mmCIF file of C-alpha atoms in Angstrom:
data_model
loop_
_atom_site.group_PDB
_atom_site.id
_atom_site.type_symbol
_atom_site.label_atom_id
_atom_site.label_comp_id
_atom_site.label_asym_id
_atom_site.label_seq_id
_atom_site.Cartn_x
_atom_site.Cartn_y
_atom_site.Cartn_z
ATOM 1 C CA MET E 151 12.571 7.915 -43.476
ATOM 2 C CA GLY E 152 12.496 5.636 -40.496
ATOM 3 C CA THR E 153 10.367 6.185 -37.486
ATOM 4 C CA SER E 154 11.934 8.177 -34.734
ATOM 5 C CA LYS E 155 12.538 6.317 -31.619
ATOM 6 C CA ARG E 156 12.326 7.692 -28.130
ATOM 7 C CA PRO E 157 15.506 7.774 -26.405
ATOM 8 C CA ALA E 158 15.775 6.734 -22.868
ATOM 9 C CA PRO E 159 15.411 9.748 -20.241
ATOM 10 C CA LEU E 160 18.774 10.760 -18.707
ATOM 11 C CA GLN E 161 19.268 9.394 -15.125
ATOM 12 C CA GLY E 162 18.285 11.857 -12.440
ATOM 13 C CA ASN E 163 16.321 14.259 -14.809
ATOM 14 C CA THR E 164 12.839 15.076 -14.229
ATOM 15 C CA MET E 165 11.975 15.734 -17.825
ATOM 16 C CA GLU E 166 12.306 13.615 -21.029
ATOM 17 C CA LEU E 167 13.351 14.875 -24.364
ATOM 18 C CA TYR E 168 12.151 12.983 -27.496
ATOM 19 C CA THR E 169 11.202 13.522 -31.092
ATOM 20 C CA THR E 170 7.942 12.784 -32.580
ATOM 21 C CA PRO E 171 7.034 12.506 -36.288
ATOM 22 C CA ALA E 172 4.422 15.114 -35.650
ATOM 23 C CA LEU E 173 7.102 17.720 -34.830
ATOM 24 C CA SER E 174 9.241 16.790 -37.816
ATOM 25 C CA GLY E 175 12.316 15.954 -35.674
ATOM 26 C CA GLN E 176 11.961 19.065 -33.173
ATOM 27 C CA TRP E 177 12.557 18.181 -29.616
ATOM 28 C CA GLU E 178 9.439 17.980 -27.287
ATOM 29 C CA THR E 179 9.875 18.416 -23.787
ATOM 30 C CA ARG E 180 7.603 16.528 -21.314
ATOM 31 C CA LEU E 181 8.011 17.220 -17.471
ATOM 32 C CA THR E 182 7.622 13.778 -15.672
ATOM 33 C CA GLY E 183 8.165 14.655 -12.041
ATOM 34 C CA TYR E 184 8.169 17.176 -9.565
ATOM 35 C CA GLY E 185 10.930 19.715 -8.474
ATOM 36 C CA THR E 186 11.627 20.924 -12.027
ATOM 37 C CA ASP E 187 12.814 24.396 -12.580
ATOM 38 C CA ALA E 188 10.250 27.099 -12.360
ATOM 39 C CA GLY E 189 11.421 28.711 -15.537
ATOM 40 C CA MET E 190 10.222 25.731 -17.807
ATOM 41 C CA ASP E 191 7.473 26.342 -19.996
ATOM 42 C CA ALA E 192 6.703 22.822 -20.933
ATOM 43 C CA PRO E 193 3.398 21.544 -19.535
ATOM 44 C CA VAL E 194 3.216 19.178 -16.636
ATOM 45 C CA VAL E 195 2.007 15.818 -17.667
ATOM 46 C CA GLU E 196 -0.846 14.895 -15.169
ATOM 47 C CA PRO E 197 -1.997 11.207 -14.910
ATOM 48 C CA THR E 198 -4.989 10.440 -16.931
ATOM 49 C CA ARG E 199 -8.291 9.539 -15.275
ATOM 50 C CA ALA E 200 -7.846 6.075 -16.014
ATOM 51 C CA GLU E 201 -4.268 6.047 -14.369
ATOM 52 C CA GLN E 202 -5.693 7.661 -11.332
ATOM 53 C CA LEU E 203 -8.591 5.229 -11.069
ATOM 54 C CA ALA E 204 -6.082 2.283 -11.596
ATOM 55 C CA ALA E 205 -3.896 3.571 -8.801
ATOM 56 C CA ILE E 206 -6.857 3.924 -6.641
ATOM 57 C CA GLN E 207 -8.077 0.489 -7.377
ATOM 58 C CA GLY E 208 -4.729 -0.952 -6.639
ATOM 59 C CA SER E 209 -4.525 0.987 -3.262
ATOM 60 C CA TRP E 210 -8.173 -0.168 -2.346
ATOM 61 C CA GLU E 211 -7.298 -3.794 -3.223
ATOM 62 C CA ALA E 212 -4.091 -3.623 -0.999
ATOM 63 C CA LEU E 213 -6.114 -2.166 1.875
ATOM 64 C CA GLU E 214 -8.773 -5.063 1.529
ATOM 65 C CA VAL E 215 -6.000 -7.596 1.815
ATOM 66 C CA LYS E 216 -4.566 -5.937 4.928
ATOM 67 C CA ILE E 217 -8.073 -5.864 6.404
ATOM 68 C CA GLU E 218 -8.437 -9.538 5.728
ATOM 69 C CA SER E 219 -5.184 -10.282 7.458
ATOM 70 C CA VAL E 220 -6.036 -8.055 10.333
ATOM 71 C CA ALA E 221 -9.389 -9.947 10.674
ATOM 72 C CA VAL E 222 -7.541 -13.299 10.622
ATOM 73 C CA GLU E 223 -5.100 -12.134 13.484
ATOM 74 C CA VAL E 224 -8.195 -10.817 15.568
ATOM 75 C CA SER E 225 -9.859 -14.179 15.171
ATOM 76 C CA LEU E 226 -6.524 -15.982 16.318
ATOM 77 C CA LEU E 227 -6.341 -13.579 19.273
ATOM 78 C CA ARG E 228 -9.967 -14.481 20.267
ATOM 79 C CA VAL E 229 -9.230 -18.107 20.183
ATOM 80 C CA ASP E 230 -6.158 -17.407 22.324
ATOM 81 C CA LEU E 231 -8.301 -15.255 24.705
ATOM 82 C CA GLN E 232 -11.009 -17.998 24.863
ATOM 83 C CA LYS E 233 -8.227 -20.447 25.795
ATOM 84 C CA ALA E 234 -6.823 -18.302 28.500
ATOM 85 C CA SER E 235 -10.241 -17.634 29.933
ATOM 86 C CA ASP E 236 -10.947 -21.308 30.160
ATOM 87 C CA ARG E 237 -7.495 -22.016 32.016
ATOM 88 C CA VAL E 238 -8.552 -19.032 34.441
ATOM 89 C CA GLN E 239 -11.898 -20.759 34.911
ATOM 90 C CA ILE E 240 -10.208 -24.208 35.648
ATOM 91 C CA LYS E 241 -7.784 -22.446 38.195
ATOM 92 C CA GLU E 242 -10.808 -20.577 39.747
ATOM 93 C CA ARG E 243 -12.492 -23.906 40.269
ATOM 94 C CA SER E 244 -9.327 -25.550 41.619
ATOM 95 C CA ILE E 245 -8.821 -22.608 44.120
ATOM 96 C CA SER E 246 -12.408 -22.951 45.243
ATOM 97 C CA LYS E 247 -12.018 -26.668 45.851
ATOM 98 C CA LEU E 248 -8.906 -25.935 47.969
ATOM 99 C CA TRP E 249 -10.934 -23.354 50.092
ATOM 100 C CA THR E 250 -13.652 -25.937 50.454
ATOM 101 C CA GLU E 251 -10.977 -28.530 51.779
ATOM 102 C CA VAL E 252 -9.398 -25.959 54.059
ATOM 103 C CA ASP E 253 -12.872 -24.909 55.505
ATOM 104 C CA ALA E 254 -13.417 -28.700 56.208
ATOM 105 C CA LEU E 255 -10.256 -29.103 58.172
#
Protein backbone atom coordinates (compact mmCIF):
# COMPACT_ATOMS: atom_id res chain seq x y z
CA MET A 1 0.00 0.00 0.00
CA GLY A 2 1.02 3.60 -0.49
CA THR A 3 1.87 5.91 2.33
CA SER A 4 -0.99 7.91 3.78
CA LYS A 5 -0.88 11.61 3.18
CA ARG A 6 -2.01 14.12 5.71
CA PRO A 7 -4.97 16.09 4.34
CA ALA A 8 -5.15 19.85 4.80
CA PRO A 9 -7.13 20.87 7.89
CA LEU A 10 -10.61 22.25 7.31
CA GLN A 11 -10.82 26.02 7.33
CA GLY A 12 -11.91 27.49 10.66
CA ASN A 13 -11.47 24.29 12.66
CA THR A 14 -9.21 24.09 15.65
CA MET A 15 -8.31 20.48 15.12
CA GLU A 16 -6.73 18.43 12.39
CA LEU A 17 -7.75 14.93 11.42
CA TYR A 18 -5.25 12.73 9.64
CA THR A 19 -4.22 9.13 9.34
CA THR A 20 -0.88 7.68 10.27
CA PRO A 21 0.63 4.33 9.32
CA ALA A 22 1.04 3.56 13.05
CA LEU A 23 -2.72 3.75 13.52
CA SER A 24 -3.43 1.50 10.52
CA GLY A 25 -5.68 3.98 8.82
CA GLN A 26 -7.58 5.08 11.93
CA TRP A 27 -8.20 8.76 12.35
CA GLU A 28 -6.03 10.59 14.87
CA THR A 29 -7.27 13.86 16.31
CA ARG A 30 -4.83 16.57 17.21
CA LEU A 31 -5.93 19.86 18.71
CA THR A 32 -4.08 22.81 17.25
CA GLY A 33 -5.68 25.83 18.84
CA TYR A 34 -7.65 27.29 21.67
CA GLY A 35 -11.41 27.46 22.02
CA THR A 36 -12.00 23.77 21.29
CA ASP A 37 -14.97 21.91 22.70
CA ALA A 38 -14.55 21.00 26.37
CA GLY A 39 -15.80 17.49 25.67
CA MET A 40 -12.93 16.61 23.34
CA ASP A 41 -10.67 13.95 24.77
CA ALA A 42 -7.79 14.43 22.35
CA PRO A 43 -4.59 15.77 23.92
CA VAL A 44 -3.67 19.41 23.40
CA VAL A 45 -0.47 19.68 21.41
CA GLU A 46 1.92 21.97 23.27
CA PRO A 47 4.86 23.58 21.48
CA THR A 48 8.15 21.81 22.03
CA ARG A 49 10.91 23.37 24.08
CA ALA A 50 12.83 24.05 20.87
CA GLU A 51 9.80 25.80 19.35
CA GLN A 52 9.35 27.88 22.50
CA LEU A 53 13.05 28.84 22.52
CA ALA A 54 12.91 29.72 18.82
CA ALA A 55 9.90 31.98 19.45
CA ILE A 56 11.66 33.65 22.38
CA GLN A 57 14.82 34.11 20.31
CA GLY A 58 12.81 35.71 17.50
CA SER A 59 11.08 38.04 19.95
CA TRP A 60 14.40 38.94 21.53
CA GLU A 61 15.98 39.73 18.15
CA ALA A 62 13.00 41.90 17.21
CA LEU A 63 13.33 43.72 20.53
CA GLU A 64 17.05 44.29 19.94
CA VAL A 65 16.31 45.79 16.52
CA LYS A 66 13.70 48.09 18.07
CA ILE A 67 16.12 49.17 20.80
CA GLU A 68 18.76 49.96 18.18
CA SER A 69 16.30 52.05 16.16
CA VAL A 70 15.26 53.97 19.30
CA ALA A 71 18.94 54.58 20.10
CA VAL A 72 19.42 56.06 16.62
CA GLU A 73 16.38 58.30 17.12
CA VAL A 74 17.72 59.46 20.49
CA SER A 75 21.07 60.28 18.89
CA LEU A 76 19.35 62.34 16.20
CA LEU A 77 17.29 64.14 18.83
CA ARG A 78 20.47 64.94 20.77
CA VAL A 79 21.97 66.48 17.64
CA ASP A 80 18.81 68.54 17.09
CA LEU A 81 18.83 69.61 20.73
CA GLN A 82 22.47 70.67 20.52
CA LYS A 83 21.75 72.72 17.38
CA ALA A 84 18.80 74.38 19.11
CA SER A 85 20.94 75.09 22.16
CA ASP A 86 23.60 76.68 19.95
CA ARG A 87 20.98 78.89 18.30
CA VAL A 88 19.69 79.97 21.72
CA GLN A 89 23.21 80.90 22.82
CA ILE A 90 23.73 82.93 19.64
CA LYS A 91 20.44 84.76 20.22
CA GLU A 92 21.35 85.38 23.88
CA ARG A 93 24.65 86.92 22.79
CA SER A 94 22.81 89.08 20.24
CA ILE A 95 20.37 90.28 22.88
CA SER A 96 23.23 90.97 25.27
CA LYS A 97 24.95 93.06 22.56
CA LEU A 98 21.73 94.99 21.94
CA TRP A 99 21.40 95.76 25.66
CA THR A 100 24.99 96.94 25.71
CA GLU A 101 24.23 99.30 22.79
CA VAL A 102 21.03 100.51 24.49
CA ASP A 103 22.94 101.21 27.68
CA ALA A 104 25.53 103.15 25.67
CA LEU A 105 22.85 105.48 24.27
